[in-house]
Coordinates of N, CA and C in Angstrom, one line a residue:
M51 N 32.0 -27.3 -13.7 CA 32.5 -26.8 -12.4 C 32.0 -25.4 -12.2
K52 N 32.0 -24.6 -13.3 CA 31.5 -23.2 -13.2 C 30.0 -23.2 -12.8
N53 N 29.2 -24.1 -13.4 CA 27.8 -24.2 -13.1 C 27.6 -24.6 -11.7
L54 N 28.4 -25.5 -11.1 CA 28.2 -25.9 -9.8 C 28.5 -24.7 -8.8
S55 N 29.6 -24.0 -9.1 CA 30.0 -22.8 -8.3 C 28.8 -21.8 -8.3
L56 N 28.3 -21.5 -9.5 CA 27.2 -20.6 -9.6 C 26.0 -21.0 -8.9
L57 N 25.7 -22.3 -9.0 CA 24.5 -22.9 -8.2 C 24.7 -22.7 -6.7
L58 N 25.9 -23.0 -6.2 CA 26.2 -22.9 -4.8 C 26.1 -21.4 -4.3
L59 N 26.6 -20.5 -5.2 CA 26.5 -19.1 -4.8 C 25.0 -18.6 -4.8
I60 N 24.3 -19.0 -5.7 CA 22.8 -18.7 -5.7 C 22.1 -19.3 -4.5
T61 N 22.4 -20.5 -4.2 CA 21.8 -21.2 -3.1 C 22.2 -20.5 -1.8
D62 N 23.5 -20.1 -1.6 CA 23.9 -19.3 -0.4 C 23.2 -18.0 -0.3
L63 N 23.0 -17.3 -1.4 CA 22.3 -16.0 -1.4 C 20.9 -16.2 -1.0
I64 N 20.2 -17.2 -1.5 CA 18.8 -17.5 -1.1 C 18.7 -17.8 0.3
I65 N 19.6 -18.7 0.8 CA 19.6 -19.1 2.3 C 19.8 -17.8 3.1
I66 N 20.8 -17.0 2.8 CA 21.0 -15.8 3.6 C 19.8 -14.9 3.6
R67 N 19.2 -14.7 2.4 CA 18.0 -13.8 2.3 C 16.8 -14.4 3.2
I68 N 16.6 -15.7 3.1 CA 15.5 -16.3 3.8 C 15.8 -16.3 5.3
S69 N 17.0 -16.5 5.7 CA 17.3 -16.6 7.2 C 17.7 -15.2 7.8
S70 N 17.7 -14.2 7.0 CA 18.0 -12.9 7.6 C 16.9 -12.4 8.5
S71 N 17.3 -11.7 9.6 CA 16.3 -11.3 10.5 C 15.8 -9.9 10.2
Y72 N 14.6 -9.6 10.6 CA 14.0 -8.3 10.3 C 13.6 -7.6 11.6
V73 N 13.1 -6.4 11.5 CA 12.6 -5.6 12.6 C 11.1 -5.6 12.5
Y74 N 10.4 -6.0 13.5 CA 9.0 -6.1 13.5 C 8.4 -5.1 14.4
E75 N 7.5 -4.2 13.9 CA 6.8 -3.2 14.7 C 5.4 -3.6 14.9
L76 N 5.0 -3.7 16.2 CA 3.6 -4.2 16.5 C 2.6 -3.1 16.1
I77 N 1.6 -3.5 15.5 CA 0.5 -2.6 15.0 C -0.7 -2.9 16.0
F78 N -1.1 -1.9 16.6 CA -2.3 -2.0 17.5 C -3.5 -1.7 16.6
S79 N -4.6 -2.1 17.0 CA -5.8 -1.9 16.1 C -6.4 -0.5 16.2
N80 N -5.8 0.3 17.0 CA -6.2 1.7 17.0 C -5.3 2.6 16.2
D81 N -4.4 2.0 15.5 CA -3.5 2.8 14.6 C -4.4 3.2 13.4
F82 N -4.4 4.5 13.2 CA -5.2 5.1 12.1 C -4.7 4.6 10.7
E83 N -3.4 4.4 10.6 CA -2.8 4.0 9.3 C -2.9 2.5 9.0
S84 N -3.3 1.7 10.0 CA -3.3 0.3 9.8 C -4.6 -0.2 9.2
E85 N -4.6 -1.2 8.4 CA -5.8 -1.8 7.8 C -6.7 -2.4 8.9
L86 N -6.1 -2.7 10.1 CA -6.8 -3.4 11.2 C -8.0 -2.5 11.7
G87 N -7.8 -1.2 11.7 CA -8.8 -0.3 12.2 C -10.0 0.0 11.3
W88 N -9.9 -0.4 10.1 CA -10.9 0.1 9.1 C -11.8 -1.1 8.7
K89 N -13.1 -0.7 8.6 CA -14.1 -1.7 8.2 C -13.7 -2.4 6.9
N90 N -13.8 -3.7 6.9 CA -13.4 -4.6 5.8 C -11.9 -4.4 5.4
Y91 N -11.1 -3.9 6.3 CA -9.7 -3.6 6.1 C -9.4 -2.7 4.9
K92 N -10.3 -1.8 4.7 CA -10.1 -0.8 3.6 C -9.8 0.5 4.1
V93 N -8.5 0.9 3.9 CA -8.1 2.3 4.4 C -8.6 3.3 3.4
P94 N -8.7 4.5 3.9 CA -9.3 5.6 3.0 C -8.3 6.1 2.0
C95 N -8.8 6.3 0.8 CA -8.0 7.0 -0.2 C -8.0 8.5 0.1
E96 N -7.2 9.2 -0.7 CA -6.9 10.6 -0.3 C -8.2 11.5 -0.4
N97 N -9.2 11.1 -1.1 CA -10.4 12.0 -1.2 C -11.6 11.4 -0.6
D98 N -11.5 10.3 0.2 CA -12.6 9.6 0.9 C -13.1 10.4 2.1
I99 N -14.3 10.0 2.5 CA -14.9 10.6 3.7 C -14.7 9.6 4.9
I100 N -14.1 10.2 6.0 CA -13.7 9.4 7.1 C -14.8 9.5 8.2
L101 N -15.3 8.3 8.6 CA -16.3 8.3 9.7 C -15.8 7.5 10.9
F102 N -16.2 7.8 12.1 CA -15.9 7.0 13.3 C -17.2 6.4 13.8
E103 N -17.0 5.4 14.6 CA -18.2 4.8 15.2 C -18.9 5.7 16.2
K104 N -20.2 5.7 16.1 CA -21.0 6.5 17.1 C -21.3 5.6 18.3
K105 N -21.5 6.3 19.4 CA -21.9 5.6 20.6 C -20.8 4.7 21.1
Q106 N -19.5 5.0 20.7 CA -18.4 4.2 21.2 C -17.3 5.2 21.6
T107 N -16.5 4.9 22.6 CA -15.3 5.7 22.9 C -14.2 5.4 22.0
N108 N -13.9 6.3 21.1 CA -12.8 6.1 20.1 C -11.5 6.6 20.7
I109 N -10.5 5.7 20.8 CA -9.2 6.1 21.2 C -8.3 5.7 20.0
I110 N -7.8 6.7 19.3 CA -7.1 6.5 18.0 C -5.8 7.2 18.0
S111 N -4.8 6.6 17.4 CA -3.4 7.1 17.3 C -3.2 7.4 15.8
I112 N -2.9 8.7 15.5 CA -2.6 9.1 14.1 C -1.1 9.6 14.1
N113 N -0.3 8.8 13.4 CA 1.1 9.1 13.4 C 1.7 9.5 12.0
Q114 N 0.9 9.4 11.0 CA 1.4 9.7 9.6 C 0.4 10.7 8.9
H115 N 0.9 11.4 7.9 CA 0.1 12.3 7.2 C -1.1 11.6 6.6
F116 N -2.2 12.4 6.4 CA -3.4 11.8 5.8 C -4.2 13.0 5.1
K117 N -4.9 12.6 4.1 CA -5.8 13.5 3.4 C -7.1 12.9 3.2
A118 N -8.2 13.7 3.4 CA -9.5 13.2 3.2 C -10.4 14.4 2.7
S119 N -11.5 14.1 2.0 CA -12.4 15.1 1.6 C -13.1 15.7 2.8
S120 N -13.4 14.8 3.8 CA -14.0 15.3 5.0 C -13.9 14.2 6.1
I121 N -14.0 14.7 7.4 CA -13.8 13.8 8.5 C -15.0 14.1 9.4
V122 N -15.7 13.1 9.8 CA -16.8 13.2 10.8 C -16.3 12.7 12.1
L123 N -15.9 13.6 13.0 CA -15.3 13.2 14.3 C -16.3 12.5 15.2
P124 N -15.7 11.6 16.0 CA -16.6 10.9 17.0 C -17.2 11.8 18.0
D125 N -18.3 11.4 18.6 CA -18.9 12.1 19.7 C -18.0 12.0 21.0
N126 N -17.4 10.9 21.1 CA -16.6 10.7 22.4 C -15.3 10.0 22.0
G127 N -14.2 10.5 22.5 CA -12.9 9.8 22.2 C -11.7 10.7 22.4
I128 N -10.6 10.1 22.1 CA -9.3 10.8 22.1 C -8.6 10.5 20.8
L129 N -8.0 11.5 20.2 CA -7.1 11.4 19.1 C -5.7 11.8 19.5
Y130 N -4.8 10.8 19.4 CA -3.4 11.1 19.7 C -2.8 11.4 18.3
I131 N -2.2 12.6 18.2 CA -1.7 13.0 16.9 C -0.2 13.2 17.1
G132 N 0.5 12.5 16.1 CA 2.0 12.5 16.2 C 2.6 13.8 15.8
D133 N 3.9 13.9 16.1 CA 4.7 15.1 15.8 C 4.8 15.3 14.3
N134 N 4.7 16.6 13.9 CA 4.9 17.0 12.5 C 3.9 16.3 11.5
L135 N 2.8 15.9 12.0 CA 1.8 15.3 11.2 C 1.1 16.4 10.4
K136 N 0.8 16.2 9.1 CA 0.1 17.1 8.3 C -1.2 16.5 7.8
I137 N -2.3 17.1 8.3 CA -3.6 16.8 7.8 C -3.8 17.6 6.5
G138 N -4.2 16.9 5.5 CA -4.4 17.5 4.1 C -3.2 17.1 3.2
K139 N -2.3 16.3 3.7 CA -1.2 15.8 2.8 C -1.4 14.3 2.7
K140 N -1.5 13.8 1.5 CA -1.7 12.3 1.3 C -0.6 11.5 2.0
G141 N -1.0 10.5 2.8 CA 0.0 9.7 3.5 C 0.4 8.5 2.5
R142 N 1.6 8.0 2.7 CA 2.1 6.9 1.9 C 1.2 5.7 2.0
W143 N 0.5 5.6 3.2 CA -0.3 4.4 3.4 C -1.7 4.5 2.7
Q144 N -2.0 5.6 2.1 CA -3.3 5.8 1.5 C -3.2 5.5 0.0
C145 N -4.4 5.1 -0.5 CA -4.5 4.9 -2.0 C -4.7 6.3 -2.7
Q146 N -4.6 6.3 -4.0 CA -4.8 7.5 -4.8 C -6.3 7.8 -4.8
K147 N -6.6 9.0 -5.3 CA -8.0 9.5 -5.3 C -8.9 8.5 -6.0
N148 N -10.1 8.3 -5.5 CA -11.2 7.6 -6.2 C -11.9 8.6 -7.1
D149 N -12.6 8.1 -8.2 CA -13.4 9.0 -9.0 C -14.5 9.6 -8.2
I150 N -15.1 8.7 -7.3 CA -16.2 9.1 -6.5 C -15.7 8.8 -5.0
P151 N -15.7 9.9 -4.2 CA -15.3 9.6 -2.8 C -16.2 8.5 -2.1
Q152 N -15.5 7.7 -1.4 CA -16.2 6.6 -0.6 C -16.2 6.9 0.9
Q153 N -17.2 6.4 1.6 CA -17.2 6.5 3.0 C -16.3 5.3 3.6
R154 N -15.4 5.7 4.5 CA -14.5 4.7 5.1 C -14.8 4.8 6.6
N155 N -15.1 3.7 7.2 CA -15.4 3.7 8.7 C -14.3 3.1 9.5
F156 N -13.8 4.0 10.5 CA -12.9 3.5 11.4 C -13.7 2.7 12.5
N157 N -13.3 1.4 12.6 CA -14.2 0.4 13.3 C -13.5 -0.1 14.5
I158 N -13.9 0.5 15.7 CA -13.2 0.1 16.9 C -13.9 -1.1 17.7
S159 N -15.1 -1.4 17.4 CA -15.8 -2.4 18.2 C -15.5 -3.8 17.9
S160 N -14.8 -4.1 16.8 CA -14.5 -5.5 16.4 C -13.1 -5.9 16.8
R161 N -12.6 -5.4 17.9 CA -11.2 -5.6 18.2 C -10.9 -6.6 19.3
D162 N -9.8 -7.2 19.2 CA -9.3 -8.1 20.3 C -7.8 -7.9 20.5
R163 N -7.2 -8.5 21.4 CA -5.8 -8.4 21.6 C -5.1 -8.9 20.4
P164 N -4.0 -8.2 20.0 CA -3.2 -8.7 18.8 C -2.6 -10.1 19.1
S165 N -2.7 -11.0 18.1 CA -2.1 -12.3 18.2 C -0.7 -12.2 17.6
F166 N 0.3 -12.7 18.4 CA 1.7 -12.6 18.0 C 1.9 -13.3 16.7
Y167 N 1.2 -14.3 16.4 CA 1.5 -15.1 15.2 C 0.6 -14.8 14.0
D168 N -0.1 -13.7 14.1 CA -0.9 -13.2 13.0 C -0.2 -12.1 12.3
Q169 N 0.1 -12.3 11.0 CA 1.0 -11.3 10.3 C 0.3 -10.0 10.2
I170 N -1.0 -9.8 10.3 CA -1.6 -8.6 10.1 C -1.2 -7.6 11.2
H171 N -0.7 -8.1 12.3 CA -0.3 -7.2 13.5 C 1.1 -6.7 13.4
W172 N 1.8 -6.9 12.3 CA 3.2 -6.5 12.2 C 3.5 -5.7 11.0
R173 N 4.3 -4.6 11.2 CA 4.9 -3.9 10.1 C 6.4 -4.3 10.1
I174 N 7.0 -4.5 8.9 CA 8.3 -5.1 8.8 C 9.3 -4.2 8.1
K175 N 10.5 -4.0 8.7 CA 11.5 -3.3 8.1 C 12.8 -4.1 8.1
E176 N 13.7 -3.8 7.1 CA 14.9 -4.5 7.1 C 15.9 -4.1 8.2
R177 N 15.8 -2.8 8.6 CA 16.7 -2.3 9.7 C 15.8 -1.3 10.4
E178 N 16.1 -1.1 11.7 CA 15.3 -0.3 12.6 C 15.3 1.2 12.2
Y179 N 16.4 1.6 11.7 CA 16.6 3.1 11.3 C 15.9 3.4 10.0
L180 N 15.5 2.5 9.2 CA 14.9 2.8 7.9 C 13.5 3.3 8.1
K181 N 13.0 4.2 7.3 CA 11.7 4.7 7.4 C 10.6 3.8 6.7
D182 N 11.0 3.3 5.6 CA 10.0 2.5 4.8 C 9.9 1.1 5.3
Y183 N 8.7 0.6 5.2 CA 8.3 -0.8 5.6 C 8.4 -1.7 4.3
L184 N 8.6 -2.9 4.6 CA 8.6 -3.9 3.5 C 7.2 -4.3 3.1
N185 N 7.0 -4.7 1.9 CA 5.7 -5.2 1.5 C 5.7 -6.7 2.0
P186 N 4.8 -7.1 2.9 CA 4.8 -8.4 3.4 C 4.6 -9.5 2.4
R187 N 4.0 -9.1 1.3 CA 3.7 -10.1 0.2 C 5.1 -10.5 -0.5
S188 N 6.1 -9.7 -0.3 CA 7.4 -10.1 -0.9 C 8.2 -11.0 0.0
L189 N 7.6 -11.4 1.2 CA 8.3 -12.3 2.1 C 7.6 -13.6 2.1
L190 N 8.3 -14.7 2.5 CA 7.7 -16.0 2.7 C 6.8 -15.9 4.0
H191 N 5.9 -16.8 4.1 CA 4.9 -16.7 5.2 C 5.6 -16.7 6.6
F192 N 6.6 -17.5 6.8 CA 7.2 -17.6 8.1 C 8.0 -16.3 8.4
Q193 N 8.3 -15.5 7.4 CA 9.1 -14.3 7.6 C 8.2 -13.1 8.0
R194 N 6.9 -13.3 8.0 CA 5.9 -12.2 8.2 C 5.6 -12.0 9.7
V195 N 6.2 -12.9 10.6 CA 6.0 -12.7 12.0 C 7.4 -12.9 12.6
P196 N 7.7 -12.3 13.8 CA 9.0 -12.3 14.4 C 9.5 -13.8 14.7
D197 N 10.8 -13.9 14.7 CA 11.4 -15.2 15.1 C 12.5 -14.9 16.2
S198 N 13.3 -15.9 16.5 CA 14.3 -15.7 17.6 C 15.4 -14.8 17.2
R199 N 15.6 -14.5 16.0 CA 16.6 -13.5 15.5 C 16.1 -12.1 15.3
S200 N 14.9 -11.9 15.5 CA 14.2 -10.6 15.2 C 14.3 -9.6 16.3
T201 N 14.1 -8.3 15.9 CA 13.9 -7.3 16.9 C 12.5 -6.9 16.8
V202 N 11.9 -6.8 18.0 CA 10.4 -6.5 18.1 C 10.3 -5.1 18.7
I203 N 9.5 -4.3 18.1 CA 9.3 -2.9 18.6 C 7.8 -2.7 19.0
I204 N 7.6 -2.3 20.2 CA 6.3 -1.8 20.7 C 6.4 -0.3 20.7
P205 N 5.9 0.3 19.6 CA 6.2 1.7 19.4 C 5.7 2.8 20.4
Y206 N 4.6 2.5 21.1 CA 4.1 3.5 22.0 C 3.3 2.8 23.1
G207 N 3.0 3.5 24.1 CA 2.2 2.9 25.2 C 3.1 2.3 26.2
V208 N 2.6 2.2 27.4 CA 3.4 1.7 28.5 C 3.4 0.2 28.5
A209 N 2.3 -0.4 28.1 CA 2.1 -1.9 28.2 C 1.4 -2.3 26.9
A210 N 1.7 -3.5 26.5 CA 1.0 -4.2 25.4 C 0.7 -5.6 25.8
Q211 N -0.5 -5.9 25.5 CA -1.0 -7.3 25.8 C -1.1 -8.0 24.5
I212 N -0.3 -9.1 24.3 CA -0.2 -9.8 23.1 C -0.7 -11.3 23.4
Q213 N -1.5 -11.8 22.6 CA -2.1 -13.1 22.8 C -1.2 -14.2 22.2
S214 N -0.7 -15.2 23.0 CA 0.0 -16.3 22.4 C -0.1 -17.5 23.4
K215 N -0.2 -18.6 22.9 CA -0.3 -19.8 23.7 C 1.1 -20.6 23.8
K216 N 2.1 -20.0 23.2 CA 3.4 -20.6 23.2 C 4.4 -19.6 23.7
T217 N 5.6 -20.1 24.0 CA 6.7 -19.2 24.5 C 7.2 -18.4 23.3
I218 N 7.4 -17.1 23.5 CA 7.8 -16.2 22.5 C 9.3 -15.9 22.7
K219 N 10.1 -16.1 21.6 CA 11.5 -15.7 21.7 C 11.9 -14.8 20.6
F220 N 12.7 -13.8 20.9 CA 13.2 -12.8 19.9 C 14.5 -12.3 20.3
Q221 N 15.3 -11.7 19.4 CA 16.6 -11.2 19.7 C 16.6 -10.0 20.7
S222 N 15.8 -9.0 20.5 CA 15.7 -7.9 21.4 C 14.3 -7.2 21.3
L223 N 13.9 -6.5 22.3 CA 12.7 -5.8 22.4 C 12.9 -4.4 22.6
I224 N 12.2 -3.5 21.8 CA 12.3 -2.1 22.0 C 10.9 -1.6 22.4
N225 N 10.8 -1.2 23.6 CA 9.5 -0.8 24.1 C 9.5 0.7 24.3
R226 N 8.7 1.4 23.5 CA 8.8 2.9 23.5 C 10.2 3.4 23.2
Y227 N 10.8 2.6 22.3 CA 12.2 3.0 21.9 C 13.2 3.0 23.0
Q228 N 13.0 2.1 24.0 CA 14.0 1.8 25.0 C 14.4 0.3 24.8
V229 N 15.6 0.1 24.6 CA 16.1 -1.3 24.2 C 16.3 -2.1 25.5
S230 N 15.8 -3.4 25.4 CA 16.1 -4.3 26.4 C 16.4 -5.7 25.8
F231 N 17.2 -6.5 26.4 CA 17.7 -7.8 25.9 C 17.3 -8.9 26.7

């Protein structure tokens, strides 16, 4: 009987963990901190050389600290820089120093609208007020995109165009941190 009770408790905990809802923040491909914007999805380490595409209009949003050995700015474009950002301080999203600095290219020409059901377009938190994001590899595949119990955040911008061929349902939407139900 004790074993059965323990088994039921473990099963309940697993079901609660699997069915719990998360907060999903949309990642646009112009996010400096997102793998989406970098050639071969390789973000720069703290001592790498950052390059932007030439002959392209680069519109980039930088919201977290970053460090690089050098940055070659684009000929044309706009850099949106977040509040209290420190250039020269390693960001949590960056890898440690390489022995030899590598060139990392921010790649804007290979972009399309984000797909709602593609996990690479989402950062996941357990709660909206938490700063740290979950490692998506620690979640089951179906938990890596929003569902009907999730909160979806579109962090900036007036409008977002998301590609989906199905009806999308979620618990609440926060657009520019204005809640709507």
